[in-house]
Every structure is written in structure tokens, then in C-alpha cells.
Short mmCIF file of C-alpha atoms in Angstrom, two decimals:
data_model
loop_
_atom_site.label_atom_id
_atom_site.label_comp_id
_atom_site.label_asym_id
_atom_site.label_seq_id
_atom_site.Cartn_x
_atom_site.Cartn_y
_atom_site.Cartn_z
CA UNK A 1 121.95 32.45 41.28
CA UNK A 2 124.13 34.75 39.19
CA UNK A 3 126.78 33.53 36.74
CA UNK A 4 129.94 32.36 38.48
CA UNK A 5 133.41 31.94 37.00
CA UNK A 6 136.97 31.93 38.25
CA UNK A 7 140.32 30.12 38.01
CA UNK A 8 141.25 28.25 41.16
CA UNK A 9 144.41 29.32 42.92
CA UNK A 10 146.89 26.68 44.03
CA UNK A 11 146.04 26.13 47.65
CA UNK A 12 144.82 23.30 49.82
CA UNK A 13 141.55 22.89 51.65
CA UNK A 14 141.43 25.15 54.74
CA UNK A 15 141.62 23.69 58.22
CA UNK A 16 138.24 23.67 59.90
CA UNK A 17 139.47 25.52 62.99
CA UNK A 18 141.19 28.38 61.13
CA UNK A 19 139.13 31.56 60.56
CA UNK A 20 138.62 32.37 56.87
CA UNK A 21 140.06 35.89 57.18
CA UNK A 22 143.19 34.58 58.92
CA UNK A 23 143.63 31.85 56.31
CA UNK A 24 143.26 34.31 53.43
CA UNK A 25 145.73 36.74 55.00
CA UNK A 26 148.31 33.99 55.52
CA UNK A 27 148.00 32.87 51.90
CA UNK A 28 147.99 36.37 50.39
CA UNK A 29 151.63 36.67 49.15
CA UNK A 30 151.66 33.40 47.21
CA UNK A 31 148.06 33.93 46.10
CA UNK A 32 148.89 37.37 44.72
CA UNK A 33 151.86 35.96 42.81
CA UNK A 34 149.77 33.20 41.24
CA UNK A 35 146.83 35.51 40.59
CA UNK A 36 148.99 38.07 38.82
CA UNK A 37 150.43 35.42 36.51
CA UNK A 38 147.01 33.99 35.75
CA UNK A 39 145.51 37.41 35.14
CA UNK A 40 148.12 38.25 32.54
CA UNK A 41 147.75 34.84 30.91
CA UNK A 42 143.94 34.79 30.90
CA UNK A 43 143.19 38.38 29.93
CA UNK A 44 146.21 39.60 28.03
CA UNK A 45 146.60 42.36 30.60
CA UNK A 46 150.07 43.85 30.85
CA UNK A 47 149.47 45.86 33.98
CA UNK A 48 149.94 45.13 37.65
CA UNK A 49 147.32 44.77 40.31
CA UNK A 50 146.44 47.96 42.19
CA UNK A 51 145.05 48.21 45.72
CA UNK A 52 142.42 50.54 47.18
CA UNK A 53 142.45 50.38 50.98
CA UNK A 54 139.27 50.85 53.00
CA UNK A 55 138.37 50.40 56.69
CA UNK A 56 136.57 47.19 55.72
CA UNK A 57 139.25 45.55 53.58
CA UNK A 58 141.36 45.97 50.45
CA UNK A 59 139.90 46.21 46.95
CA UNK A 60 142.03 45.01 44.02
CA UNK A 61 141.77 46.27 40.47
CA UNK A 62 143.61 46.47 37.15
CA UNK A 63 143.96 49.44 34.81
CA UNK A 64 145.29 49.42 31.23
CA UNK A 65 145.95 52.73 29.45
CA UNK A 66 147.65 51.25 26.40
CA UNK A 67 145.05 52.56 23.95
CA UNK A 68 146.02 56.17 24.59
CA UNK A 69 144.40 59.32 25.95
CA UNK A 70 142.07 59.81 23.00
CA UNK A 71 140.52 56.34 23.22
CA UNK A 72 137.40 55.53 25.28
CA UNK A 73 137.39 53.92 28.70
CA UNK A 74 135.63 50.63 29.39
CA UNK A 75 134.95 49.84 33.05
CA UNK A 76 134.15 46.13 33.48
CA UNK A 77 132.16 45.12 36.56
CA UNK A 78 131.82 41.37 37.17
CA UNK A 79 128.78 39.85 38.80
CA UNK A 80 128.33 38.09 42.12
CA UNK A 81 130.97 35.47 42.98
CA UNK A 82 132.95 36.26 39.82
CA UNK A 83 136.26 38.04 39.49
CA UNK A 84 138.00 40.13 36.83
CA UNK A 85 138.63 37.12 34.61
CA UNK A 86 134.91 36.93 33.83
CA UNK A 87 135.78 39.61 31.27
CA UNK A 88 138.94 37.91 30.01
CA UNK A 89 137.73 37.69 26.41
CA UNK A 90 136.71 41.35 26.46
CA UNK A 91 139.99 42.56 27.98
CA UNK A 92 141.93 40.66 25.34
CA UNK A 93 139.76 41.90 22.48
CA UNK A 94 139.92 45.56 23.51
CA UNK A 95 143.63 45.67 24.35
CA UNK A 96 144.99 48.64 22.40
CA UNK A 97 141.50 49.62 21.20
CA UNK A 98 140.17 51.04 24.46
CA UNK A 99 141.55 51.82 27.89
CA UNK A 100 140.21 49.35 30.41
CA UNK A 101 139.47 49.02 34.10
CA UNK A 102 138.34 45.86 35.84
CA UNK A 103 138.12 44.94 39.50
CA UNK A 104 137.41 42.19 41.93
CA UNK A 105 134.41 43.64 43.76
CA UNK A 106 134.60 43.91 47.56
CA UNK A 107 134.66 40.44 49.19
CA UNK A 108 135.30 38.77 45.80
CA UNK A 109 138.45 37.19 44.38
CA UNK A 110 141.54 39.11 45.47
CA UNK A 111 139.43 41.74 47.25
CA UNK A 112 139.36 39.52 50.31
CA UNK A 113 139.23 39.47 53.26
CA UNK A 114 136.51 42.15 53.33
CA UNK A 115 133.87 42.60 56.02
CA UNK A 116 130.68 41.02 54.75
CA UNK A 117 128.66 43.20 57.11
CA UNK A 118 129.81 46.21 55.07
CA UNK A 119 128.40 44.90 51.78
CA UNK A 120 125.69 47.06 50.21
CA UNK A 121 124.96 48.25 46.69
CA UNK A 122 125.52 51.83 47.77
CA UNK A 123 128.87 51.20 49.49
CA UNK A 124 130.24 49.19 46.58
CA UNK A 125 129.17 51.91 44.14
CA UNK A 126 130.82 54.63 46.21
CA UNK A 127 134.05 52.64 46.49
CA UNK A 128 134.08 52.33 42.70
CA UNK A 129 133.49 56.07 42.29
CA UNK A 130 136.43 56.76 44.62
CA UNK A 131 138.75 54.42 42.69
CA UNK A 132 137.80 55.87 39.30
CA UNK A 133 138.47 59.35 40.68
CA UNK A 134 141.86 58.29 42.02
CA UNK A 135 142.81 56.84 38.63
CA UNK A 136 141.55 59.89 36.71
CA UNK A 137 139.10 57.79 34.70
CA UNK A 138 136.44 60.09 33.30
CA UNK A 139 133.34 59.48 31.18
CA UNK A 140 133.79 55.71 30.88
CA UNK A 141 131.33 53.22 29.46
CA UNK A 142 130.24 51.07 32.41
CA UNK A 143 129.91 47.41 31.42
CA UNK A 144 128.23 45.49 34.22
CA UNK A 145 127.32 41.82 34.28
CA UNK A 146 124.43 40.83 36.57
CA UNK A 147 125.17 42.31 40.04
CA UNK A 148 127.88 44.43 38.39
CA UNK A 149 125.14 46.09 36.35
CA UNK A 150 123.21 46.88 39.53
CA UNK A 151 126.33 48.53 40.97
CA UNK A 152 126.76 50.51 37.73
CA UNK A 153 123.21 51.86 38.03
CA UNK A 154 123.83 52.99 41.60
CA UNK A 155 127.03 54.72 40.44
CA UNK A 156 124.98 56.64 37.87
CA UNK A 157 122.38 57.55 40.48
CA UNK A 158 125.11 58.97 42.73
CA UNK A 159 127.04 60.66 39.90
CA UNK A 160 124.75 61.15 36.85
CA UNK A 161 127.52 62.76 34.77
CA UNK A 162 130.15 60.10 35.47
CA UNK A 163 129.42 57.62 32.66
CA UNK A 164 129.23 58.21 28.93
CA UNK A 165 127.33 54.96 28.44
CA UNK A 166 126.07 51.81 30.12
CA UNK A 167 126.02 48.23 28.84
CA UNK A 168 124.11 45.84 31.09
CA UNK A 169 124.84 42.15 30.52
CA UNK A 170 122.30 39.80 32.08
CA UNK A 171 121.52 42.46 34.64
CA UNK A 172 118.36 43.75 36.26
CA UNK A 173 116.88 47.22 36.75
CA UNK A 174 117.49 49.03 40.00
CA UNK A 175 113.85 50.07 40.04
CA UNK A 176 111.27 48.46 42.31
CA UNK A 177 108.40 48.54 39.79
CA UNK A 178 109.98 45.77 37.67
CA UNK A 179 110.33 43.37 40.59
CA UNK A 180 107.76 40.96 41.93
CA UNK A 181 107.50 41.64 45.69
CA UNK A 182 107.77 37.90 46.32
CA UNK A 183 111.08 37.81 44.46
CA UNK A 184 112.46 40.67 46.56
CA UNK A 185 111.35 38.86 49.71
CA UNK A 186 112.85 35.61 48.47
CA UNK A 187 116.28 37.17 47.96
CA UNK A 188 116.47 37.69 51.70
CA UNK A 189 116.27 33.95 52.36
CA UNK A 190 118.68 32.53 49.79
CA UNK A 191 121.37 31.62 52.33
CA UNK A 192 119.38 28.93 54.17
CA UNK A 193 118.25 27.43 50.86
CA UNK A 194 121.82 27.21 49.56
CA UNK A 195 122.83 25.38 52.75
CA UNK A 196 120.48 22.56 51.74
CA UNK A 197 122.56 21.78 48.65
CA UNK A 198 125.71 19.73 49.00
CA UNK A 199 128.87 21.35 47.70
CA UNK A 200 129.20 18.67 45.03
CA UNK A 201 125.68 19.41 43.82
CA UNK A 202 126.43 23.15 43.68
CA UNK A 203 129.57 22.47 41.65
CA UNK A 204 127.55 20.28 39.31
CA UNK A 205 124.36 22.33 38.93
CA UNK A 206 125.47 25.98 39.13
CA UNK A 207 127.53 25.92 35.91
CA UNK A 208 124.65 24.37 33.97
CA UNK A 209 122.14 26.78 35.50
CA UNK A 210 124.09 29.88 34.47
CA UNK A 211 126.07 28.99 31.34
CA UNK A 212 125.13 27.43 28.01
CA UNK A 213 128.40 26.36 26.39
CA UNK A 214 130.71 23.67 27.72
CA UNK A 215 133.58 26.15 27.85
CA UNK A 216 131.65 28.67 29.95
CA UNK A 217 130.37 25.90 32.21
CA UNK A 218 133.94 24.78 32.79
CA UNK A 219 134.98 28.30 33.67
CA UNK A 220 132.05 28.58 36.05
CA UNK A 221 132.95 25.36 37.82
CA UNK A 222 136.56 26.43 38.20
CA UNK A 223 135.45 29.74 39.66
CA UNK A 224 133.31 28.10 42.28
CA UNK A 225 136.23 26.01 43.49
CA UNK A 226 137.92 29.21 44.63
CA UNK A 227 135.48 29.32 47.54
CA UNK A 228 134.61 26.86 50.26
CA UNK A 229 130.92 26.09 50.60
CA UNK A 230 130.65 28.26 53.71
CA UNK A 231 132.36 31.19 51.95
CA UNK A 232 130.15 30.77 48.91
CA UNK A 233 126.92 30.65 50.92
CA UNK A 234 127.88 33.61 53.13
CA UNK A 235 128.85 35.84 50.21
CA UNK A 236 125.80 34.88 48.15
CA UNK A 237 123.55 35.50 51.14
CA UNK A 238 124.81 39.03 51.89
CA UNK A 239 124.86 39.97 48.20
CA UNK A 240 121.30 38.85 47.53
CA UNK A 241 120.19 40.74 50.64
CA UNK A 242 122.06 43.81 49.38
CA UNK A 243 120.17 43.61 46.08
CA UNK A 244 116.85 43.23 47.92
CA UNK A 245 117.59 46.28 50.07
CA UNK A 246 118.81 48.30 47.10
CA UNK A 247 115.81 47.51 44.92
CA UNK A 248 113.27 47.72 47.73
CA UNK A 249 113.82 51.43 48.33
CA UNK A 250 114.18 52.53 44.71
CA UNK A 251 111.62 54.63 42.91
CA UNK A 252 111.52 55.08 39.10
CA UNK A 253 114.50 56.97 37.73
CA UNK A 254 115.89 57.79 34.31
CA UNK A 255 119.17 56.35 33.06
CA UNK A 256 121.38 59.40 32.36
CA UNK A 257 123.33 58.07 29.37
CA UNK A 258 123.00 55.89 26.25
CA UNK A 259 122.27 52.32 27.32
CA UNK A 260 122.32 48.87 25.74
CA UNK A 261 121.02 45.72 27.39
CA UNK A 262 122.45 42.32 26.52
CA UNK A 263 120.48 39.14 27.29
CA UNK A 264 121.42 35.54 26.53
CA UNK A 265 118.69 33.69 24.66
CA UNK A 266 118.84 30.89 27.24
CA UNK A 267 119.07 33.10 30.34
CA UNK A 268 116.53 31.68 32.79
CA UNK A 269 118.32 32.88 35.93
CA UNK A 270 115.73 34.26 38.33
CA UNK A 271 113.64 35.66 35.49
CA UNK A 272 116.40 38.16 34.69
CA UNK A 273 116.14 37.60 30.94
CA UNK A 274 112.43 38.41 30.84
CA UNK A 275 112.89 41.31 33.23
CA UNK A 276 115.53 42.78 30.92
CA UNK A 277 113.24 42.51 27.91
CA UNK A 278 110.43 44.31 29.73
CA UNK A 279 112.87 46.97 30.97
CA UNK A 280 114.11 47.61 27.42
CA UNK A 281 110.57 47.77 25.98
CA UNK A 282 109.24 50.12 28.66
CA UNK A 283 112.14 52.57 28.51
CA UNK A 284 113.07 52.33 24.83
CA UNK A 285 116.50 50.84 25.49
CA UNK A 286 118.53 48.97 22.88
CA UNK A 287 118.19 45.23 23.50
CA UNK A 288 120.50 42.55 22.11
CA UNK A 289 119.50 38.90 22.51
CA UNK A 290 122.64 36.80 22.18
CA UNK A 291 122.38 33.34 20.58
CA UNK A 292 124.03 30.32 22.16
CA UNK A 293 124.31 32.13 25.49
CA UNK A 294 122.72 32.02 28.93
CA UNK A 295 123.22 34.27 31.97
CA UNK A 296 127.01 34.25 31.70
CA UNK A 297 126.53 35.77 28.26
CA UNK A 298 129.93 37.33 27.64
CA UNK A 299 131.66 34.01 28.44
CA UNK A 300 129.20 31.92 26.42
CA UNK A 301 129.42 34.04 23.26
CA UNK A 302 132.27 36.55 23.63
CA UNK A 303 132.46 37.35 19.92
CA UNK A 304 128.86 38.57 19.82
CA UNK A 305 129.22 40.61 23.01
CA UNK A 306 132.53 42.11 21.87
CA UNK A 307 130.90 43.19 18.60
CA UNK A 308 128.12 44.96 20.52
CA UNK A 309 130.62 46.80 22.72
CA UNK A 310 132.67 47.72 19.64
CA UNK A 311 129.61 49.20 17.97
CA UNK A 312 128.58 50.99 21.16
CA UNK A 313 131.88 52.83 21.70
CA UNK A 314 132.06 53.82 18.03
CA UNK A 315 128.63 55.45 18.08
#
């Protein structure tokens, strides 16, 4: 299970006989109003929410150009079942220092409703490429946490010259050779296993499984409450399957830009921490092990992660 964090919107529990897509559409105006206020408060962002329309649903994102044309771009890509506020501490820290982009990935946060059947690593990457092109964002540093790092790698496979750098936080290589075949197979069966847990148990265990500090665990728990259990299980199921499909057909490839990997010292999520260390050793990548942090590394120890990003963009 990847790190999960959000801030619950003010809304009641959905009626059992109302389709999720219909419920989300009915709540959208008030939800957008609340979300915009919370985004500005949580991240220090002074920009409005933008919308990218697709045949499968709308994708929401935020762009800040306050640093100026000569400053670097940071593109923040949250992981599975997180939204843009996962990077709240980074957006606040880099306000005025770097231009920033962050989104709610398809089917996440405000980028709902979105057809779950359309979810794939390749499609999400290509939607991101289209948005960056629309916004005129060139040569950014892609900063991807967990599943966001997988999407970043697919972006670089599709467009090798797009990024000037890549920072992977608690992420995994999009190369089959690093993956145990049993793990790839297991990702395809996560949904039924998650159904076995009660929602209360998920809300209790998931924060402690993915975050180390009390603050990050609290953020994780609040994020989970944004979803119903059925929404959570469905989105996790299709995303894990997307990772399995994406990794399963990948052959070795070379990262096309300077890369730094960030791993929390207590990250035990699906063996991702150890996989990242092997990835760095095999390919000669810079590796930063962050103290007092688990899988949700940039929320557990934002100061350490911010310092690494600072150093990276000043190279």
C-alpha cells in the first residue's frame, strides 16, 4: 500500500443507492470551493485550479509561476490515493524560489469522476505530457512520490528530452528485472485482499504502515477519509494492476537525465525501500536515506527532502 494523505472535504456519507459518479458530480461546486480554500491554506499556493478535459473525465492541476521565467520548474506528482496536498510542505518552501506544478492524478482528489477502466501508467503519463505542453512548461525536474515516480519514468520513456532531472521519493523502477515475479502477480489481486479489511482497520493501520511521524500519520488518516471504502478499494485495485501491467512489459532502459532517489529509513512498504537501494547501486544513482521517515517521506521529514530538492536544482 502506497502512502496516503488528504484533507477531508465537508460532506456527508453518500447514500448507498446513489452512484459514486453522480454523487461526486452533484457535490462538485461546493467541493471545488472548499478545496480551493484548503489548497491555498495548506500549500501557500496563490493560484487557481486549472482543468484539463479528457473523454474519460476532468483532470485538475495547479501552476505557480511566481519565481519568474529564469527559475527552474518543479513538477510534483503525488502517489496513489494522495492529492496535491501531499506536497504541501514542498510547495510552501519553494514558493518564489521555483515555478511549480502539481496535480491530482486521474481518478484522485478533484480529478474525479474519472473512468477507472481508463487508468494505465501510459495514459496517465500522456495526459501529463499534454498538460505540460499546454502550460508551456519545459525542462522541469519531475518529483514523483511512489506511483507518481512510476508515472514520471513513463513520461521520460515517451519524451526523453522533456525533463531536466528526476527525483524519485519512495518510488520503484519501471524495469521488470528489479521486480520479483510473485510481487508483480500479487499486485493483480490486491483488491480482494483489501475487501477483507474493515474500513476502521484500514483507517487505523494504513497511516502507521506508510508514515513514521504522528503528524504524517494524521495527514494520512485524514486523506483516507476522503474516500468511501468501496472507492478506496476500487482505485487501489486498478492502480496496482496498472503498475503490474506497466512493469510486466518493461525491458531495461536508461534514465535520460540526472536522477536522485529518496528513501525513508523506515520505508517497509512492499519492499520499495530495498528495491530503491538496489536500483541506485546498480545504476549509479544518487541515493538519500531520510531519517525519521517512512514511505510518505516528504511528509514525515519535509525539511530533509526540501534540502535535497534545493541542492538538486542548484546543481
